[in-house]
Coordinates of C-alpha atoms and ligand atoms in Angstrom, one line a residue:
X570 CA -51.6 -109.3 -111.4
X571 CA -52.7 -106.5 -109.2
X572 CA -54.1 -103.2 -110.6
X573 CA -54.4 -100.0 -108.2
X574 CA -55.7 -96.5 -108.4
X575 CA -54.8 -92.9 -107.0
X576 CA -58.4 -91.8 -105.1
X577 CA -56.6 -88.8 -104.3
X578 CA -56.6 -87.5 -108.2
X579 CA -60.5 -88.6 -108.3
X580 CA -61.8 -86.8 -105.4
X581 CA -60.6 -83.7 -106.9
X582 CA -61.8 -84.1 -110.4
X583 CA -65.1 -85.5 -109.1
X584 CA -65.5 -82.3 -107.4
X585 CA -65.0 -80.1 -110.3
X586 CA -67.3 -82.1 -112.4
X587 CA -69.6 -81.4 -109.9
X588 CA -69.6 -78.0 -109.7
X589 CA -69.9 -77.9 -113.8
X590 CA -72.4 -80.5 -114.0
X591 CA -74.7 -77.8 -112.0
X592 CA -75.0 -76.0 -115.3
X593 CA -75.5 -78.8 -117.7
X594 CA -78.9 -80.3 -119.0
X595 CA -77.5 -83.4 -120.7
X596 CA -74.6 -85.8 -119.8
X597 CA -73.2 -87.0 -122.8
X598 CA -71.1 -90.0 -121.7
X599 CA -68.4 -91.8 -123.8
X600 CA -67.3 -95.4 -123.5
X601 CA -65.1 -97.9 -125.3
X602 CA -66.8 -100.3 -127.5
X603 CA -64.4 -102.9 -126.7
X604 CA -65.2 -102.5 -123.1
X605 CA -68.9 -101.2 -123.0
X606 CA -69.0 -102.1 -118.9
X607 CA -65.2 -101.6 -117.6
X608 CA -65.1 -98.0 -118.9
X609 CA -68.2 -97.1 -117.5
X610 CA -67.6 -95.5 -114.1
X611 CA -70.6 -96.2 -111.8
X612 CA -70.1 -92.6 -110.1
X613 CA -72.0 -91.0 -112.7
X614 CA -74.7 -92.2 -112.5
X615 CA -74.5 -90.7 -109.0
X616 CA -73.3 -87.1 -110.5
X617 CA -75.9 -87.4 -113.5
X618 CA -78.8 -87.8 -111.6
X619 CA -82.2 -85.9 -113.2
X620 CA -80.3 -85.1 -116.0
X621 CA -80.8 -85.9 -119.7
X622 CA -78.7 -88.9 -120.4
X623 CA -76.6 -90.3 -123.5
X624 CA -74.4 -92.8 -124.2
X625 CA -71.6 -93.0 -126.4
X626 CA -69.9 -96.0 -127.2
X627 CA -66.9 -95.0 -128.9
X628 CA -63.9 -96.7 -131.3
X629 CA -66.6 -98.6 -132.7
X630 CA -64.3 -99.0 -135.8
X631 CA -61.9 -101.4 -132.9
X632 CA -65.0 -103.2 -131.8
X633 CA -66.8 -106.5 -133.6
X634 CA -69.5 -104.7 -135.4
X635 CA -72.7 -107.1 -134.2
X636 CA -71.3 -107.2 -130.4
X637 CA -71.4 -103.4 -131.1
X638 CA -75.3 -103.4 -132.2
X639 CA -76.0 -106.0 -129.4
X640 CA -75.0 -103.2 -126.5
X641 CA -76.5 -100.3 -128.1
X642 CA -79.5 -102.4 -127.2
X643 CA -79.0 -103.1 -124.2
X644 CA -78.3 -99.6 -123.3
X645 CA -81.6 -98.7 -125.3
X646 CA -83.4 -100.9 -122.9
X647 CA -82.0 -99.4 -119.8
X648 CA -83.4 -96.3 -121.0
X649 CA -80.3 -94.8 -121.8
X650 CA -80.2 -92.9 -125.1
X651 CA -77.2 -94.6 -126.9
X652 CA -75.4 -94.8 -130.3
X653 CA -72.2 -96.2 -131.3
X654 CA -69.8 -93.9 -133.0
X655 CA -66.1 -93.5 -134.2
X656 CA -65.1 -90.1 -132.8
X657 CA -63.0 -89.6 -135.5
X658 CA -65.5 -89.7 -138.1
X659 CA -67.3 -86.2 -139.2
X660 CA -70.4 -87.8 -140.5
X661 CA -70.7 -89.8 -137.4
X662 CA -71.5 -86.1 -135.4
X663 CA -74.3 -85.9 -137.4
X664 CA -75.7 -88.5 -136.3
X665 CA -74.6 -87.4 -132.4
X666 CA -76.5 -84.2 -133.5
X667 CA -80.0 -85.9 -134.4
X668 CA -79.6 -87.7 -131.2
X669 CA -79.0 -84.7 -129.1
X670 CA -81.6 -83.0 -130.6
X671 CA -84.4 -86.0 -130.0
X672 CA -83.0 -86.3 -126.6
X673 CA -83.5 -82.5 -125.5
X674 CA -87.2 -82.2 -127.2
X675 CA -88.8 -82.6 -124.4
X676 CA -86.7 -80.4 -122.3
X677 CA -87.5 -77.5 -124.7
X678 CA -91.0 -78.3 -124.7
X679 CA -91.3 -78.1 -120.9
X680 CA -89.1 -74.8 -121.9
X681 CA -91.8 -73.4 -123.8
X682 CA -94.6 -74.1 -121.8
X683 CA -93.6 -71.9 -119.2
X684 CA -92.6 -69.3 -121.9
X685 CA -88.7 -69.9 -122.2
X686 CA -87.8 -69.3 -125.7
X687 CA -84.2 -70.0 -127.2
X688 CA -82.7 -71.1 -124.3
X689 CA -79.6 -73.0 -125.3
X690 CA -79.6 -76.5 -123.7
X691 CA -75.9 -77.3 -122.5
X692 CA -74.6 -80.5 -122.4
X693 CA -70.7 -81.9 -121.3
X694 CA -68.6 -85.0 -122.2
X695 CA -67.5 -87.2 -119.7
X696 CA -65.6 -90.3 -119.7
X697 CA -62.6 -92.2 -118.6
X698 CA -58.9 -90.8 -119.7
X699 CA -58.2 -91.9 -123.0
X700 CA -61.8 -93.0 -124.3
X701 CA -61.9 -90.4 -127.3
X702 CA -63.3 -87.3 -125.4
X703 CA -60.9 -84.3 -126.7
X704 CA -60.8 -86.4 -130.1
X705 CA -65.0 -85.6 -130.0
X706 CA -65.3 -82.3 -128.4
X707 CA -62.4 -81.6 -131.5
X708 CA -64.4 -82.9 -134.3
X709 CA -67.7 -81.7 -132.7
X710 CA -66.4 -78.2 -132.6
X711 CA -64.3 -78.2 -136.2
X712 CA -61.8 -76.5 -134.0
X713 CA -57.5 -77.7 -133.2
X714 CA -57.8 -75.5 -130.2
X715 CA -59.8 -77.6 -127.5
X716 CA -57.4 -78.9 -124.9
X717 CA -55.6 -82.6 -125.5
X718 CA -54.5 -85.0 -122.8
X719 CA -55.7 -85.4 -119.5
X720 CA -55.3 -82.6 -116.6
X721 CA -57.6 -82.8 -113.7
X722 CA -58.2 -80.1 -111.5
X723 CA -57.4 -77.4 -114.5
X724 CA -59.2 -74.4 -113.8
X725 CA -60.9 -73.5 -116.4
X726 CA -63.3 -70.2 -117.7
X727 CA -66.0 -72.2 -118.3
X728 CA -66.2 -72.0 -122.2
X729 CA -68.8 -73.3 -124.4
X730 CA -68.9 -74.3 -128.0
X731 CA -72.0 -74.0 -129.6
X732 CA -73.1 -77.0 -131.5
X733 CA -76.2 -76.7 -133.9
X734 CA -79.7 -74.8 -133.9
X735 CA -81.9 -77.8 -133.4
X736 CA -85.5 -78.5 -135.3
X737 CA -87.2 -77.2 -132.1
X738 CA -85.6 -74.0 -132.0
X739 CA -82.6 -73.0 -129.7
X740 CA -79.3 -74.6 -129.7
X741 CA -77.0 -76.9 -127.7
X742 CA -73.6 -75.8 -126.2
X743 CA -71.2 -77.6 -125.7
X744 CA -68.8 -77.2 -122.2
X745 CA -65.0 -77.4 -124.3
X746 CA -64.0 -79.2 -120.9
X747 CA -64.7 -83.1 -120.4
X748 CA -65.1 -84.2 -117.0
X749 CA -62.7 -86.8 -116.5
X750 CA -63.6 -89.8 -114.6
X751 CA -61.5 -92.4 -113.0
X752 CA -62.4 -96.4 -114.0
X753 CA -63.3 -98.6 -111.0
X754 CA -60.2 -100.7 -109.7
X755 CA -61.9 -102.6 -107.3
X756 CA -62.8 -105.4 -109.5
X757 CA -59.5 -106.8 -111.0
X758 CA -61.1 -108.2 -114.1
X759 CA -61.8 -104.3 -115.1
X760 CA -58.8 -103.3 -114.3
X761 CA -57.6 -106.5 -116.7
X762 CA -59.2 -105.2 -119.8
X763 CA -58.2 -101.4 -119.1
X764 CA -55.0 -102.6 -119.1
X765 CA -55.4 -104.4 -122.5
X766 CA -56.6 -101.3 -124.2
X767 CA -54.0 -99.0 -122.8
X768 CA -56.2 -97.3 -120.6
X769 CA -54.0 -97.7 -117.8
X770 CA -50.3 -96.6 -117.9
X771 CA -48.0 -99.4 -118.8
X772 CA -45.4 -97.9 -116.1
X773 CA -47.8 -98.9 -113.5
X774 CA -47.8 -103.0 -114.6
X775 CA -46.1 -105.8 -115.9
X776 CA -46.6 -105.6 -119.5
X777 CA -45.3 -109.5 -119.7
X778 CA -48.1 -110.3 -117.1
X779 CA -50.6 -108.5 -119.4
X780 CA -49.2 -109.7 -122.6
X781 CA -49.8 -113.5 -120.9
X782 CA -53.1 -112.5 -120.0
X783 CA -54.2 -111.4 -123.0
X784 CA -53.0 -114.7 -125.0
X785 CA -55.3 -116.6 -123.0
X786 CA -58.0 -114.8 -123.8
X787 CA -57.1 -114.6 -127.4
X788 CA -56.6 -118.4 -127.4
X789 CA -59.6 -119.1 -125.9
X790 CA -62.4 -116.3 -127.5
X791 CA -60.4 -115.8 -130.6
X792 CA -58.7 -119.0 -132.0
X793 CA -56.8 -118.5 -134.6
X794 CA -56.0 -114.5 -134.6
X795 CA -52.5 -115.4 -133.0
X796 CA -51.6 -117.7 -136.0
X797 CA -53.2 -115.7 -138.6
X798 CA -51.4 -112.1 -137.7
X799 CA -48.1 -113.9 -136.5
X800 CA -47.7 -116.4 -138.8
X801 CA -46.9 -119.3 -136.3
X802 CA -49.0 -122.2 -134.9
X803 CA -49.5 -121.4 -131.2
X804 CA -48.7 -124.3 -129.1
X805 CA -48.3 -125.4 -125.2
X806 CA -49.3 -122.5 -122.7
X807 CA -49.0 -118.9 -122.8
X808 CA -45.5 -118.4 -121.7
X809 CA -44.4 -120.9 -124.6
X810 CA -46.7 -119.1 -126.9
X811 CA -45.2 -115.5 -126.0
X812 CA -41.5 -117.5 -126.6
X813 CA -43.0 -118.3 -130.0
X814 CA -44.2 -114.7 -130.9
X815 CA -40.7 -114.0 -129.8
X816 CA -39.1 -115.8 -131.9
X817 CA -41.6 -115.1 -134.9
X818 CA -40.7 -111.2 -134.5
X819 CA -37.3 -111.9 -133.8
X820 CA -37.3 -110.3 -130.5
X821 CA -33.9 -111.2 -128.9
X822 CA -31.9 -110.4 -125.6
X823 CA -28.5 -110.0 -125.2
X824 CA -27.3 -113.8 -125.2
X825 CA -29.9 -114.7 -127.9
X826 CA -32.2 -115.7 -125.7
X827 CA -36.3 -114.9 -126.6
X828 CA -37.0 -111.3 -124.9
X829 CA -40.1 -111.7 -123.8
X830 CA -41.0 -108.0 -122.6
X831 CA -40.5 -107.1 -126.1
X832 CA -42.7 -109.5 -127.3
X833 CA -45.3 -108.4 -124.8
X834 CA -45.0 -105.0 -125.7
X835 CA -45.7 -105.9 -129.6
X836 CA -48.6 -108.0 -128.8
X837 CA -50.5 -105.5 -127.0
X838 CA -49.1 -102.4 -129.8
X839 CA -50.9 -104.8 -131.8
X840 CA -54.1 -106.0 -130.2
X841 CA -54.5 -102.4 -128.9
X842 CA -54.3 -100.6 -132.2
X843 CA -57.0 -103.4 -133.9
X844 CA -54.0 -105.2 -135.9
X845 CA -55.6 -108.2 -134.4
X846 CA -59.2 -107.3 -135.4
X847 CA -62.0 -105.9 -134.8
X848 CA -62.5 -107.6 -131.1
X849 CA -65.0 -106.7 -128.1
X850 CA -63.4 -108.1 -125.2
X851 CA -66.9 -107.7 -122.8
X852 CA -69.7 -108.6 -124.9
X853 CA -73.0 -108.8 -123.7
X854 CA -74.3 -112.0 -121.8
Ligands
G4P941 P1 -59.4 -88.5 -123.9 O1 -59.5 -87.0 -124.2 O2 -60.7 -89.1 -123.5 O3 -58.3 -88.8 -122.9 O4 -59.0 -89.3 -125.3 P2 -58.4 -88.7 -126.6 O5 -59.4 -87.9 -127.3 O6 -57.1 -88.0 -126.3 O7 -58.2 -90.0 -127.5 C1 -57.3 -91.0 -127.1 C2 -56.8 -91.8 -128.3 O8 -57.9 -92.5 -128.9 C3 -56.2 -90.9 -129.4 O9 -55.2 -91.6 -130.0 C4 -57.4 -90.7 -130.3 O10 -57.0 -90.4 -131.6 C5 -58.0 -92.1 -130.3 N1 -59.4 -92.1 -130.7 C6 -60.4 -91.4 -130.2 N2 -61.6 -91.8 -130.7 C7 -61.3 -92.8 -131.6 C8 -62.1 -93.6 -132.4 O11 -63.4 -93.5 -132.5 N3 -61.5 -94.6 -133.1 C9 -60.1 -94.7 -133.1 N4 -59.6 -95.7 -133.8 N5 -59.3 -94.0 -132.3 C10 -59.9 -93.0 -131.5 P3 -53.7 -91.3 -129.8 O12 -52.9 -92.4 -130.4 O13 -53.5 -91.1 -128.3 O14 -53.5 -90.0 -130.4 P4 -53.3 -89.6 -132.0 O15 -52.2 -90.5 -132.5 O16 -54.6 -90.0 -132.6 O17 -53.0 -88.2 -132.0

């Protein structure tokens, strides 16, 4: 299977992140827990430079829980500041809070030492589409009216939310528009597990490819899921097995023959939307 991307779409919304990113002190950046290192975008690290950095690794209620702990680690040790959340989840944003406000201590102390009092420290969310970033900025703010879905290039009146007076004094703001990066296509394995989480547009691949995919690596790194959600004893090699999970949902073409793009597309409803589990697909090595 062959993944591509549009470089057109991410030269423009590169530039407008950087334009933004002029006024920011702190890069929050939000990634799948599923797929800590394939929806990470190594351009930021370029367009982050010298500023604050944290990491969020988000849908952690999708993600094996230890696997989870394991890359908050890592990411700890890479001097990242990093904490797994589920965007959804109010209580979570405290913790996001605290986090913030450790991160940006030191900024306001250098603040106050040359006599800056107050000033609010501004952060913005970046991320691949469809990682959780309007579902945060939403729950962060308490507000329906931050924008949903993904438009690059919007212009925008730069508006900020403000988040919390930290323990040092001063508060953060948050920029209401994410910056929305593009994942890395280059590598075909990444573009794999995108594809497996939805993060790329099912119009742009073959969903029975995917689906085949996907039951090989649920065979091999998760024996017994297949049998357990569907009921049936997997047998021979993927194509047989997808027949089987036809037959087991009673997916059936004209003729009565197994419709296997149906049973593709149920598979990876399922698998995307945790009905298979709690399962990291990248976990740390
Ligand atoms: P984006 O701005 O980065 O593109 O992503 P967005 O917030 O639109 O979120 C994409 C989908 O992921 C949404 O689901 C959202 O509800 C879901 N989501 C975000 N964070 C979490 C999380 O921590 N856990 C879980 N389980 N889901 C999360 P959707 O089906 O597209 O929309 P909806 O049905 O929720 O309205």
């Amino acid at each position: 299977m062959h993944f591509q991307w549009f470089p057109g779409h991410m030269t423009k919304a590169i530039r407008s992140m950087k334009e933004d990113i002029r006024l920011i002190d702190i890069v929050i950046e939000l990634i799948d827990a599923r797929i800590p290192i394939s929806s990470r975008n190594p351009e930021i690290d370029t367009l982050a430079q010298g500023k604050t950095r944290i990491l969020l690794l988000n849908k952690t209620d999708m993600a094996d829980k230890s696997q989870t702990d394991k890359w908050v680690e890592y990411f700890e040790s890479k001097d990242l500041y990093a904490l797994s959340i589920n965007a959804k989840k109010k209580q979570d944003l405290n913790r996001v809070n605290k986090l913030i406000d450790e991160a940006v201590r030191v900024k306001r102390e250098k603040d106050l030492k040359r006599g800056i009092k107050n000033r609010p420290v501004r952060a913005m969310i970046v991320g691949i589409p469809n990682v959780g970033k309007s579902t945060f900025i939403n729950s962060f703010s308490g507000r329906a009216s931050t924008k949903t879905g993904n438009k690059p290039g919007v212009t925008k009146g730069k508006q900020w939310i403000r988040l919390s007076a930290g323990k040092n004094g001063g508060s953060v703001e948050l920029l209401d528009t994410p910056g929305i990066l593009w994942p890395k296509f280059e590598d075909q394995i990444v573009g794999l597990h995108l594809a497996w989480i939805g993060s790329i547009k099912d119009e742009l691949i073959v969903t029975t490819d995917l689906a085949l995919d996907l039951i090989e690596f649920l065979e091999a790194e998760h024996k017994g899921v297949i049998s357990e959600h569907y009921g049936f004893e997997p047998e021979g090699d993927s194509v047989h097995i997808l027949e089987q999970l036809a037959t087991a949902r009673g997916c059936k073409a004209k003729g009565g023959e197994p419709d296997f793009d149906k049973a593709a597309f149920f598979l990876l409803d399922d698998f995307r939307n945790a009905r298979l589990g709690s399962i990291t697909i990248e976990c740390v090595s």
